[in-house]
Amino acid sequence: MTLYGVGLGPGEADLVTVRGKRILETVDVVYSPGRLSRTVATEHVPEERIGDLDFPMTRDEEKLRRAWKAAAAEIAPRAREGDAAFVTLGDPNVYSTFGHLRRTLDAFHPDVDLEVVPGVSAMTAFATALGVEIPAGSGLALREADQGRSPSGPDRMILFKVTDAPATHQGLVDAGYDVTYGRRLFMEQGETVVTDDPGEIDERDYYTLAYATRSDAADELATAQFETADDRSGPVTEERAEGVACGDESPEVRSDD
C-alpha cells in the first residue's frame, strides 16, 4: 500500500500528467493541503474521496510541526490500509509542502511507502506563458523574492513568491536586469497577468513570479544564423544558410558578376 505525492501542475486541470490523473482516479482517498489544489483535484476525483487538511498560516515553527504531525497521523493509517494521495500544485519536490509531509512520515511513520509523481512546475511552464526561450548553455538560477527582495545571480533568474513587485523591480533594475512578471500562469483560479510594469501587479499575490535577464546577456546560437541569412536577401536556402554559418557570406548581397 502506498502514499503518492502527486504534482497537479501550475493550476489548470488539464495540465495534470497522465500518470497523475491515473493515480488520482484509482487511490482510495486524496488529501489536499489547500483550496487551490483542492479545486484542481475535484476535476479528477469525486468530492467524497477528498480529505482536507488544516495548516495554519504562520511562521511559528512549533505550530507548523504540530500541524504536520497531525496530518501525518491522519494519513499514515489510510496509506497502510490502501492507497492514498497527497496533492500539491506544481511538483511535489520543488518548493512544495509535500517535503514537510515526507520528513514527518519518515520520522514518525517510517513504514509508510512513498512514491512521487512529478508535475509540471510554474518554474518551467512560465517560459511558455511569457513567450521566452531559455537557450541551451544558459546560466539560470531559481530564487525566492518575497517581501520585496531582489536577489542577484547569473544572466537569467526565475524569481518566485514575488509579493512586492515594485520593490523587487527596483533592486533588479539597479543590478542591470530586465524583468517580466507573470501572475497565476496556467491557473484557472484568478486572473492571469503578464507584464513588465510592476505597477500593474503591486498588490500582494503569492502566485507571482518574475523572469529577470541581464540587459547585456547574449547567446551564440547556431540557428540564429538562419535569421541573419533571412535578413540579408529573401528566403534562406540550404546553401546560403551554410555559407552564413561558416562565415562565407559578406554583409553585402552577392551577385553573379
PDB file of C-alpha atoms in Angstrom:
ATOM      1  CA  MET A   1       0.000   0.000   0.000  1.00  0.00           C
ATOM      2  CA  THR A   2       1.331   3.418  -0.947  1.00  0.00           C
ATOM      3  CA  LEU A   3       1.056   7.129  -0.362  1.00  0.00           C
ATOM      4  CA  TYR A   4       1.543   9.018  -3.612  1.00  0.00           C
ATOM      5  CA  GLY A   5       2.745  12.612  -3.688  1.00  0.00           C
ATOM      6  CA  VAL A   6       1.073  13.881  -6.846  1.00  0.00           C
ATOM      7  CA  GLY A   7       2.048  17.105  -8.598  1.00  0.00           C
ATOM      8  CA  LEU A   8      -1.026  18.786 -10.064  1.00  0.00           C
ATOM      9  CA  GLY A   9       0.861  21.203 -12.298  1.00  0.00           C
ATOM     10  CA  PRO A  10       0.502  25.008 -12.252  1.00  0.00           C
ATOM     11  CA  GLY A  11      -3.266  25.082 -11.809  1.00  0.00           C
ATOM     12  CA  GLU A  12      -5.193  24.190 -14.955  1.00  0.00           C
ATOM     13  CA  ALA A  13      -6.840  20.807 -14.535  1.00  0.00           C
ATOM     14  CA  ASP A  14      -5.775  19.513 -17.966  1.00  0.00           C
ATOM     15  CA  LEU A  15      -2.080  20.074 -17.146  1.00  0.00           C
ATOM     16  CA  VAL A  16      -2.095  17.185 -14.675  1.00  0.00           C
ATOM     17  CA  THR A  17       0.105  14.434 -16.119  1.00  0.00           C
ATOM     18  CA  VAL A  18      -1.415  11.233 -17.469  1.00  0.00           C
ATOM     19  CA  ARG A  19       0.185   9.280 -14.623  1.00  0.00           C
ATOM     20  CA  GLY A  20      -1.039  11.744 -12.023  1.00  0.00           C
ATOM     21  CA  LYS A  21      -4.588  11.532 -13.361  1.00  0.00           C
ATOM     22  CA  ARG A  22      -4.473   7.740 -13.272  1.00  0.00           C
ATOM     23  CA  ILE A  23      -3.271   7.735  -9.660  1.00  0.00           C
ATOM     24  CA  LEU A  24      -5.951  10.204  -8.570  1.00  0.00           C
ATOM     25  CA  GLU A  25      -8.669   8.120 -10.189  1.00  0.00           C
ATOM     26  CA  THR A  26      -7.580   4.882  -8.515  1.00  0.00           C
ATOM     27  CA  VAL A  27      -6.499   5.737  -4.932  1.00  0.00           C
ATOM     28  CA  ASP A  28      -8.902   5.380  -2.015  1.00  0.00           C
ATOM     29  CA  VAL A  29      -8.509   8.931  -0.704  1.00  0.00           C
ATOM     30  CA  VAL A  30      -6.888  12.143  -1.923  1.00  0.00           C
ATOM     31  CA  TYR A  31      -5.592  14.633   0.648  1.00  0.00           C
ATOM     32  CA  SER A  32      -5.422  18.306  -0.247  1.00  0.00           C
ATOM     33  CA  PRO A  33      -3.474  20.921   1.738  1.00  0.00           C
ATOM     34  CA  GLY A  34      -5.311  23.965   0.397  1.00  0.00           C
ATOM     35  CA  ARG A  35      -8.209  25.440  -1.532  1.00  0.00           C
ATOM     36  CA  LEU A  36      -6.449  25.825  -4.898  1.00  0.00           C
ATOM     37  CA  SER A  37      -5.068  22.291  -5.026  1.00  0.00           C
ATOM     38  CA  ARG A  38      -8.482  21.006  -3.968  1.00  0.00           C
ATOM     39  CA  THR A  39     -10.117  22.862  -6.871  1.00  0.00           C
ATOM     40  CA  VAL A  40      -7.835  21.113  -9.356  1.00  0.00           C
ATOM     41  CA  ALA A  41      -8.204  17.724  -7.684  1.00  0.00           C
ATOM     42  CA  THR A  42     -12.002  17.831  -7.827  1.00  0.00           C
ATOM     43  CA  GLU A  43     -11.775  17.902 -11.622  1.00  0.00           C
ATOM     44  CA  HIS A  44     -10.463  14.339 -11.407  1.00  0.00           C
ATOM     45  CA  VAL A  45     -11.756  12.999  -8.086  1.00  0.00           C
ATOM     46  CA  PRO A  46     -15.282  12.911  -6.592  1.00  0.00           C
ATOM     47  CA  GLU A  47     -15.734  15.217  -3.612  1.00  0.00           C
ATOM     48  CA  GLU A  48     -16.407  12.294  -1.289  1.00  0.00           C
ATOM     49  CA  ARG A  49     -12.906  10.905  -1.872  1.00  0.00           C
ATOM     50  CA  ILE A  50     -11.086  14.127  -0.948  1.00  0.00           C
ATOM     51  CA  GLY A  51      -9.773  14.680   2.562  1.00  0.00           C
ATOM     52  CA  ASP A  52      -8.927  18.230   3.599  1.00  0.00           C
ATOM     53  CA  LEU A  53      -6.015  19.021   5.893  1.00  0.00           C
ATOM     54  CA  ASP A  54      -5.762  22.131   8.026  1.00  0.00           C
ATOM     55  CA  PHE A  55      -2.471  24.014   8.088  1.00  0.00           C
ATOM     56  CA  PRO A  56      -2.068  27.309   9.948  1.00  0.00           C
ATOM     57  CA  MET A  57      -0.826  30.372   8.042  1.00  0.00           C
ATOM     58  CA  THR A  58       2.099  31.064  10.347  1.00  0.00           C
ATOM     59  CA  ARG A  59       5.886  31.142  10.502  1.00  0.00           C
ATOM     60  CA  ASP A  60       5.810  29.693  14.032  1.00  0.00           C
ATOM     61  CA  GLU A  61       7.832  26.512  13.592  1.00  0.00           C
ATOM     62  CA  GLU A  62       6.347  24.769  16.618  1.00  0.00           C
ATOM     63  CA  LYS A  63       2.791  25.305  15.370  1.00  0.00           C
ATOM     64  CA  LEU A  64       3.800  24.055  11.944  1.00  0.00           C
ATOM     65  CA  ARG A  65       5.417  20.936  13.393  1.00  0.00           C
ATOM     66  CA  ARG A  66       2.239  20.159  15.348  1.00  0.00           C
ATOM     67  CA  ALA A  67       0.134  20.595  12.230  1.00  0.00           C
ATOM     68  CA  TRP A  68       2.331  18.284  10.155  1.00  0.00           C
ATOM     69  CA  LYS A  69       2.424  15.643  12.887  1.00  0.00           C
ATOM     70  CA  ALA A  70      -1.374  15.708  12.993  1.00  0.00           C
ATOM     71  CA  ALA A  71      -1.575  15.446   9.186  1.00  0.00           C
ATOM     72  CA  ALA A  72       0.861  12.535   9.114  1.00  0.00           C
ATOM     73  CA  ALA A  73      -1.064  10.763  11.891  1.00  0.00           C
ATOM     74  CA  GLU A  74      -4.258  11.034   9.832  1.00  0.00           C
ATOM     75  CA  ILE A  75      -2.716   9.986   6.520  1.00  0.00           C
ATOM     76  CA  ALA A  76      -0.498   7.100   7.690  1.00  0.00           C
ATOM     77  CA  PRO A  77      -3.284   4.623   8.621  1.00  0.00           C
ATOM     78  CA  ARG A  78      -5.043   5.192   5.295  1.00  0.00           C
ATOM     79  CA  ALA A  79      -1.775   4.598   3.397  1.00  0.00           C
ATOM     80  CA  ARG A  80      -1.184   1.372   5.328  1.00  0.00           C
ATOM     81  CA  GLU A  81      -4.665   0.012   4.631  1.00  0.00           C
ATOM     82  CA  GLY A  82      -4.889   1.098   0.995  1.00  0.00           C
ATOM     83  CA  ASP A  83      -3.573   3.632  -1.493  1.00  0.00           C
ATOM     84  CA  ALA A  84      -3.745   7.365  -0.795  1.00  0.00           C
ATOM     85  CA  ALA A  85      -2.520  10.517  -2.487  1.00  0.00           C
ATOM     86  CA  PHE A  86      -1.352  13.896  -1.250  1.00  0.00           C
ATOM     87  CA  VAL A  87      -1.725  16.550  -3.953  1.00  0.00           C
ATOM     88  CA  THR A  88       0.165  19.765  -4.380  1.00  0.00           C
ATOM     89  CA  LEU A  89       0.339  22.421  -7.069  1.00  0.00           C
ATOM     90  CA  GLY A  90       3.436  22.248  -9.248  1.00  0.00           C
ATOM     91  CA  ASP A  91       5.878  19.445  -8.498  1.00  0.00           C
ATOM     92  CA  PRO A  92       5.955  17.679  -5.097  1.00  0.00           C
ATOM     93  CA  ASN A  93       9.736  18.053  -4.771  1.00  0.00           C
ATOM     94  CA  VAL A  94      10.099  21.671  -5.940  1.00  0.00           C
ATOM     95  CA  TYR A  95       9.317  24.242  -3.226  1.00  0.00           C
ATOM     96  CA  SER A  96       6.347  22.184  -2.112  1.00  0.00           C
ATOM     97  CA  THR A  97       4.521  21.388   1.113  1.00  0.00           C
ATOM     98  CA  PHE A  98       4.996  17.706   0.328  1.00  0.00           C
ATOM     99  CA  GLY A  99       8.559  17.864   1.649  1.00  0.00           C
ATOM    100  CA  HIS A 100       7.232  18.614   5.153  1.00  0.00           C
ATOM    101  CA  LEU A 101       4.895  15.637   4.989  1.00  0.00           C
ATOM    102  CA  ARG A 102       7.595  13.295   3.727  1.00  0.00           C
ATOM    103  CA  ARG A 103      10.005  14.262   6.526  1.00  0.00           C
ATOM    104  CA  THR A 104       7.280  13.901   9.159  1.00  0.00           C
ATOM    105  CA  LEU A 105       6.280  10.470   7.890  1.00  0.00           C
ATOM    106  CA  ASP A 106       9.925   9.383   7.784  1.00  0.00           C
ATOM    107  CA  ALA A 107      10.306  10.423  11.433  1.00  0.00           C
ATOM    108  CA  PHE A 108       7.073   9.022  12.918  1.00  0.00           C
ATOM    109  CA  HIS A 109       5.674   6.548  10.364  1.00  0.00           C
ATOM    110  CA  PRO A 110       8.679   5.086   8.538  1.00  0.00           C
ATOM    111  CA  ASP A 111       6.717   2.009   7.442  1.00  0.00           C
ATOM    112  CA  VAL A 112       4.585   4.056   5.025  1.00  0.00           C
ATOM    113  CA  ASP A 113       5.660   3.531   1.413  1.00  0.00           C
ATOM    114  CA  LEU A 114       6.001   6.750  -0.574  1.00  0.00           C
ATOM    115  CA  GLU A 115       6.048   7.362  -4.301  1.00  0.00           C
ATOM    116  CA  VAL A 116       6.339  10.756  -6.004  1.00  0.00           C
ATOM    117  CA  VAL A 117       4.507  11.565  -9.240  1.00  0.00           C
ATOM    118  CA  PRO A 118       6.162  14.664 -10.733  1.00  0.00           C
ATOM    119  CA  GLY A 119       4.107  17.541 -12.041  1.00  0.00           C
ATOM    120  CA  VAL A 120       4.580  20.498 -14.369  1.00  0.00           C
ATOM    121  CA  SER A 121       6.069  23.314 -12.312  1.00  0.00           C
ATOM    122  CA  ALA A 122       5.316  27.001 -12.819  1.00  0.00           C
ATOM    123  CA  MET A 123       9.099  27.442 -12.852  1.00  0.00           C
ATOM    124  CA  THR A 124       9.184  25.684 -16.223  1.00  0.00           C
ATOM    125  CA  ALA A 125       5.706  26.498 -17.560  1.00  0.00           C
ATOM    126  CA  PHE A 126       6.455  30.226 -17.198  1.00  0.00           C
ATOM    127  CA  ALA A 127       8.627  30.169 -20.333  1.00  0.00           C
ATOM    128  CA  THR A 128       5.634  29.256 -22.480  1.00  0.00           C
ATOM    129  CA  ALA A 129       3.339  31.751 -20.761  1.00  0.00           C
ATOM    130  CA  LEU A 130       5.856  34.601 -21.131  1.00  0.00           C
ATOM    131  CA  GLY A 131       6.904  33.586 -24.634  1.00  0.00           C
ATOM    132  CA  VAL A 132      10.602  33.343 -23.788  1.00  0.00           C
ATOM    133  CA  GLU A 133      13.272  30.779 -24.586  1.00  0.00           C
ATOM    134  CA  ILE A 134      15.989  29.536 -22.259  1.00  0.00           C
ATOM    135  CA  PRO A 135      18.691  28.503 -24.745  1.00  0.00           C
ATOM    136  CA  ALA A 136      20.931  25.529 -24.147  1.00  0.00           C
ATOM    137  CA  GLY A 137      24.030  26.544 -22.229  1.00  0.00           C
ATOM    138  CA  SER A 138      22.349  29.443 -20.429  1.00  0.00           C
ATOM    139  CA  GLY A 139      23.066  30.091 -16.772  1.00  0.00           C
ATOM    140  CA  LEU A 140      19.771  30.001 -14.900  1.00  0.00           C
ATOM    141  CA  ALA A 141      19.043  30.398 -11.189  1.00  0.00           C
ATOM    142  CA  LEU A 142      15.901  29.865  -9.130  1.00  0.00           C
ATOM    143  CA  ARG A 143      15.423  32.369  -6.297  1.00  0.00           C
ATOM    144  CA  GLU A 144      12.773  33.417  -3.799  1.00  0.00           C
ATOM    145  CA  ALA A 145      11.815  37.086  -3.896  1.00  0.00           C
ATOM    146  CA  ASP A 146       9.183  37.537  -1.208  1.00  0.00           C
ATOM    147  CA  GLN A 147       8.901  40.724   0.864  1.00  0.00           C
ATOM    148  CA  GLY A 148      10.487  42.831  -1.887  1.00  0.00           C
ATOM    149  CA  ARG A 149      13.809  41.016  -2.009  1.00  0.00           C
ATOM    150  CA  SER A 150      15.892  41.455  -5.170  1.00  0.00           C
ATOM    151  CA  PRO A 151      18.383  38.583  -5.337  1.00  0.00           C
ATOM    152  CA  SER A 152      21.078  38.589  -7.989  1.00  0.00           C
ATOM    153  CA  GLY A 153      22.772  35.732  -9.777  1.00  0.00           C
ATOM    154  CA  PRO A 154      23.695  34.664 -13.317  1.00  0.00           C
ATOM    155  CA  ASP A 155      22.439  36.219 -16.542  1.00  0.00           C
ATOM    156  CA  ARG A 156      18.994  34.710 -16.050  1.00  0.00           C
ATOM    157  CA  MET A 157      16.885  34.141 -12.955  1.00  0.00           C
ATOM    158  CA  ILE A 158      13.418  32.844 -12.213  1.00  0.00           C
ATOM    159  CA  LEU A 159      12.092  34.559  -9.105  1.00  0.00           C
ATOM    160  CA  PHE A 160       9.032  33.191  -7.352  1.00  0.00           C
ATOM    161  CA  LYS A 161       6.892  34.354  -4.438  1.00  0.00           C
ATOM    162  CA  VAL A 162       7.179  37.932  -5.730  1.00  0.00           C
ATOM    163  CA  THR A 163       4.944  39.573  -3.141  1.00  0.00           C
ATOM    164  CA  ASP A 164       6.190  43.172  -3.532  1.00  0.00           C
ATOM    165  CA  ALA A 165       6.811  43.644  -7.239  1.00  0.00           C
ATOM    166  CA  PRO A 166       7.708  47.379  -7.179  1.00  0.00           C
ATOM    167  CA  ALA A 167      10.414  46.909  -4.531  1.00  0.00           C
ATOM    168  CA  THR A 168      11.776  43.776  -6.201  1.00  0.00           C
ATOM    169  CA  HIS A 169      11.754  45.520  -9.582  1.00  0.00           C
ATOM    170  CA  GLN A 170      13.787  48.491  -8.441  1.00  0.00           C
ATOM    171  CA  GLY A 171      16.503  46.298  -6.990  1.00  0.00           C
ATOM    172  CA  LEU A 172      16.700  44.164 -10.120  1.00  0.00           C
ATOM    173  CA  VAL A 173      16.837  47.153 -12.475  1.00  0.00           C
ATOM    174  CA  ASP A 174      19.607  48.700 -10.363  1.00  0.00           C
ATOM    175  CA  ALA A 175      21.508  45.402 -10.718  1.00  0.00           C
ATOM    176  CA  GLY A 176      21.227  45.546 -14.519  1.00  0.00           C
ATOM    177  CA  TYR A 177      18.300  43.199 -15.178  1.00  0.00           C
ATOM    178  CA  ASP A 178      15.317  43.468 -17.484  1.00  0.00           C
ATOM    179  CA  VAL A 179      12.264  41.939 -15.810  1.00  0.00           C
ATOM    180  CA  THR A 180       8.984  40.395 -16.944  1.00  0.00           C
ATOM    181  CA  TYR A 181       6.328  39.333 -14.454  1.00  0.00           C
ATOM    182  CA  GLY A 182       3.764  36.553 -14.635  1.00  0.00           C
ATOM    183  CA  ARG A 183       0.899  36.119 -12.204  1.00  0.00           C
ATOM    184  CA  ARG A 184      -1.275  32.990 -11.878  1.00  0.00           C
ATOM    185  CA  LEU A 185       0.139  31.451 -15.040  1.00  0.00           C
ATOM    186  CA  PHE A 186      -1.836  28.456 -16.303  1.00  0.00           C
ATOM    187  CA  MET A 187      -4.198  28.793 -13.338  1.00  0.00           C
ATOM    188  CA  GLU A 188      -7.964  28.618 -13.601  1.00  0.00           C
ATOM    189  CA  GLN A 189      -8.321  30.494 -10.316  1.00  0.00           C
ATOM    190  CA  GLY A 190      -7.878  34.262 -10.660  1.00  0.00           C
ATOM    191  CA  GLU A 191      -6.679  36.498 -13.487  1.00  0.00           C
ATOM    192  CA  THR A 192      -3.532  35.674 -15.432  1.00  0.00           C
ATOM    193  CA  VAL A 193      -1.279  38.711 -15.901  1.00  0.00           C
ATOM    194  CA  VAL A 194       1.940  39.008 -17.920  1.00  0.00           C
ATOM    195  CA  THR A 195       3.612  42.414 -17.755  1.00  0.00           C
ATOM    196  CA  ASP A 196       6.905  44.268 -17.490  1.00  0.00           C
ATOM    197  CA  ASP A 197       5.252  47.007 -15.413  1.00  0.00           C
ATOM    198  CA  PRO A 198       5.423  46.195 -11.677  1.00  0.00           C
ATOM    199  CA  GLY A 199       2.737  48.795 -11.034  1.00  0.00           C
ATOM    200  CA  GLU A 200       0.182  46.518 -12.669  1.00  0.00           C
ATOM    201  CA  ILE A 201       0.741  43.855 -10.003  1.00  0.00           C
ATOM    202  CA  ASP A 202       1.548  45.958  -6.939  1.00  0.00           C
ATOM    203  CA  GLU A 203      -0.948  44.089  -4.756  1.00  0.00           C
ATOM    204  CA  ARG A 204       0.397  41.052  -2.921  1.00  0.00           C
ATOM    205  CA  ASP A 205      -0.170  37.692  -4.613  1.00  0.00           C
ATOM    206  CA  TYR A 206       1.832  34.621  -3.668  1.00  0.00           C
ATOM    207  CA  TYR A 207       1.432  33.168  -7.173  1.00  0.00           C
ATOM    208  CA  THR A 208       3.578  35.777  -8.904  1.00  0.00           C
ATOM    209  CA  LEU A 209       6.941  35.063 -10.477  1.00  0.00           C
ATOM    210  CA  ALA A 210       9.447  37.100 -12.448  1.00  0.00           C
ATOM    211  CA  TYR A 211      11.906  36.335 -15.213  1.00  0.00           C
ATOM    212  CA  ALA A 212      14.993  38.529 -14.977  1.00  0.00           C
ATOM    213  CA  THR A 213      17.667  38.736 -17.652  1.00  0.00           C
ATOM    214  CA  ARG A 214      20.760  40.910 -17.663  1.00  0.00           C
ATOM    215  CA  SER A 215      20.476  43.652 -20.254  1.00  0.00           C
ATOM    216  CA  ASP A 216      23.833  42.696 -21.814  1.00  0.00           C
ATOM    217  CA  ALA A 217      23.171  38.931 -21.879  1.00  0.00           C
ATOM    218  CA  ALA A 218      23.987  37.456 -25.270  1.00  0.00           C
ATOM    219  CA  ASP A 219      23.796  33.951 -26.684  1.00  0.00           C
ATOM    220  CA  GLU A 220      25.784  32.451 -29.533  1.00  0.00           C
ATOM    221  CA  LEU A 221      23.143  30.210 -31.068  1.00  0.00           C
ATOM    222  CA  ALA A 222      23.894  28.197 -34.201  1.00  0.00           C
ATOM    223  CA  THR A 223      20.388  28.535 -35.623  1.00  0.00           C
ATOM    224  CA  ALA A 224      20.373  32.300 -35.071  1.00  0.00           C
ATOM    225  CA  GLN A 225      22.438  32.389 -38.281  1.00  0.00           C
ATOM    226  CA  PHE A 226      19.297  31.424 -40.188  1.00  0.00           C
ATOM    227  CA  GLU A 227      17.681  34.681 -39.092  1.00  0.00           C
ATOM    228  CA  THR A 228      20.783  36.573 -40.202  1.00  0.00           C
ATOM    229  CA  ALA A 229      20.684  34.942 -43.616  1.00  0.00           C
ATOM    230  CA  ASP A 230      16.980  35.693 -43.950  1.00  0.00           C
ATOM    231  CA  ASP A 231      17.551  39.359 -43.165  1.00  0.00           C
ATOM    232  CA  ARG A 232      20.102  39.744 -45.969  1.00  0.00           C
ATOM    233  CA  SER A 233      18.181  38.644 -49.018  1.00  0.00           C
ATOM    234  CA  GLY A 234      14.954  36.742 -49.293  1.00  0.00           C
ATOM    235  CA  PRO A 235      14.316  33.160 -48.270  1.00  0.00           C
ATOM    236  CA  VAL A 236      17.030  31.053 -46.702  1.00  0.00           C
ATOM    237  CA  THR A 237      18.286  28.305 -48.969  1.00  0.00           C
ATOM    238  CA  GLU A 238      20.328  25.432 -47.566  1.00  0.00           C
ATOM    239  CA  GLU A 239      23.408  26.674 -49.426  1.00  0.00           C
ATOM    240  CA  ARG A 240      23.047  30.255 -48.170  1.00  0.00           C
ATOM    241  CA  ALA A 241      22.412  29.149 -44.580  1.00  0.00           C
ATOM    242  CA  GLU A 242      25.535  27.003 -44.613  1.00  0.00           C
ATOM    243  CA  GLY A 243      27.536  29.852 -46.072  1.00  0.00           C
ATOM    244  CA  VAL A 244      26.453  32.281 -43.377  1.00  0.00           C
ATOM    245  CA  ALA A 245      27.055  29.755 -40.606  1.00  0.00           C
ATOM    246  CA  CYS A 246      30.598  29.248 -41.884  1.00  0.00           C
ATOM    247  CA  GLY A 247      31.183  32.977 -42.289  1.00  0.00           C
ATOM    248  CA  ASP A 248      31.437  32.797 -46.089  1.00  0.00           C
ATOM    249  CA  GLU A 249      28.915  35.498 -46.931  1.00  0.00           C
ATOM    250  CA  SER A 250      29.768  39.158 -46.631  1.00  0.00           C
ATOM    251  CA  PRO A 251      27.228  41.671 -45.302  1.00  0.00           C
ATOM    252  CA  GLU A 252      26.514  42.665 -48.892  1.00  0.00           C
ATOM    253  CA  VAL A 253      24.250  40.587 -51.096  1.00  0.00           C
ATOM    254  CA  ARG A 254      26.412  38.672 -53.592  1.00  0.00           C
ATOM    255  CA  SER A 255      25.785  38.858 -57.328  1.00  0.00           C
ATOM    256  CA  ASP A 256      26.900  36.674 -60.199  1.00  0.00           C
ATOM    257  CA  ASP A 257      29.228  39.409 -61.640  1.00  0.00           C
TER     258      ASP A 257
END
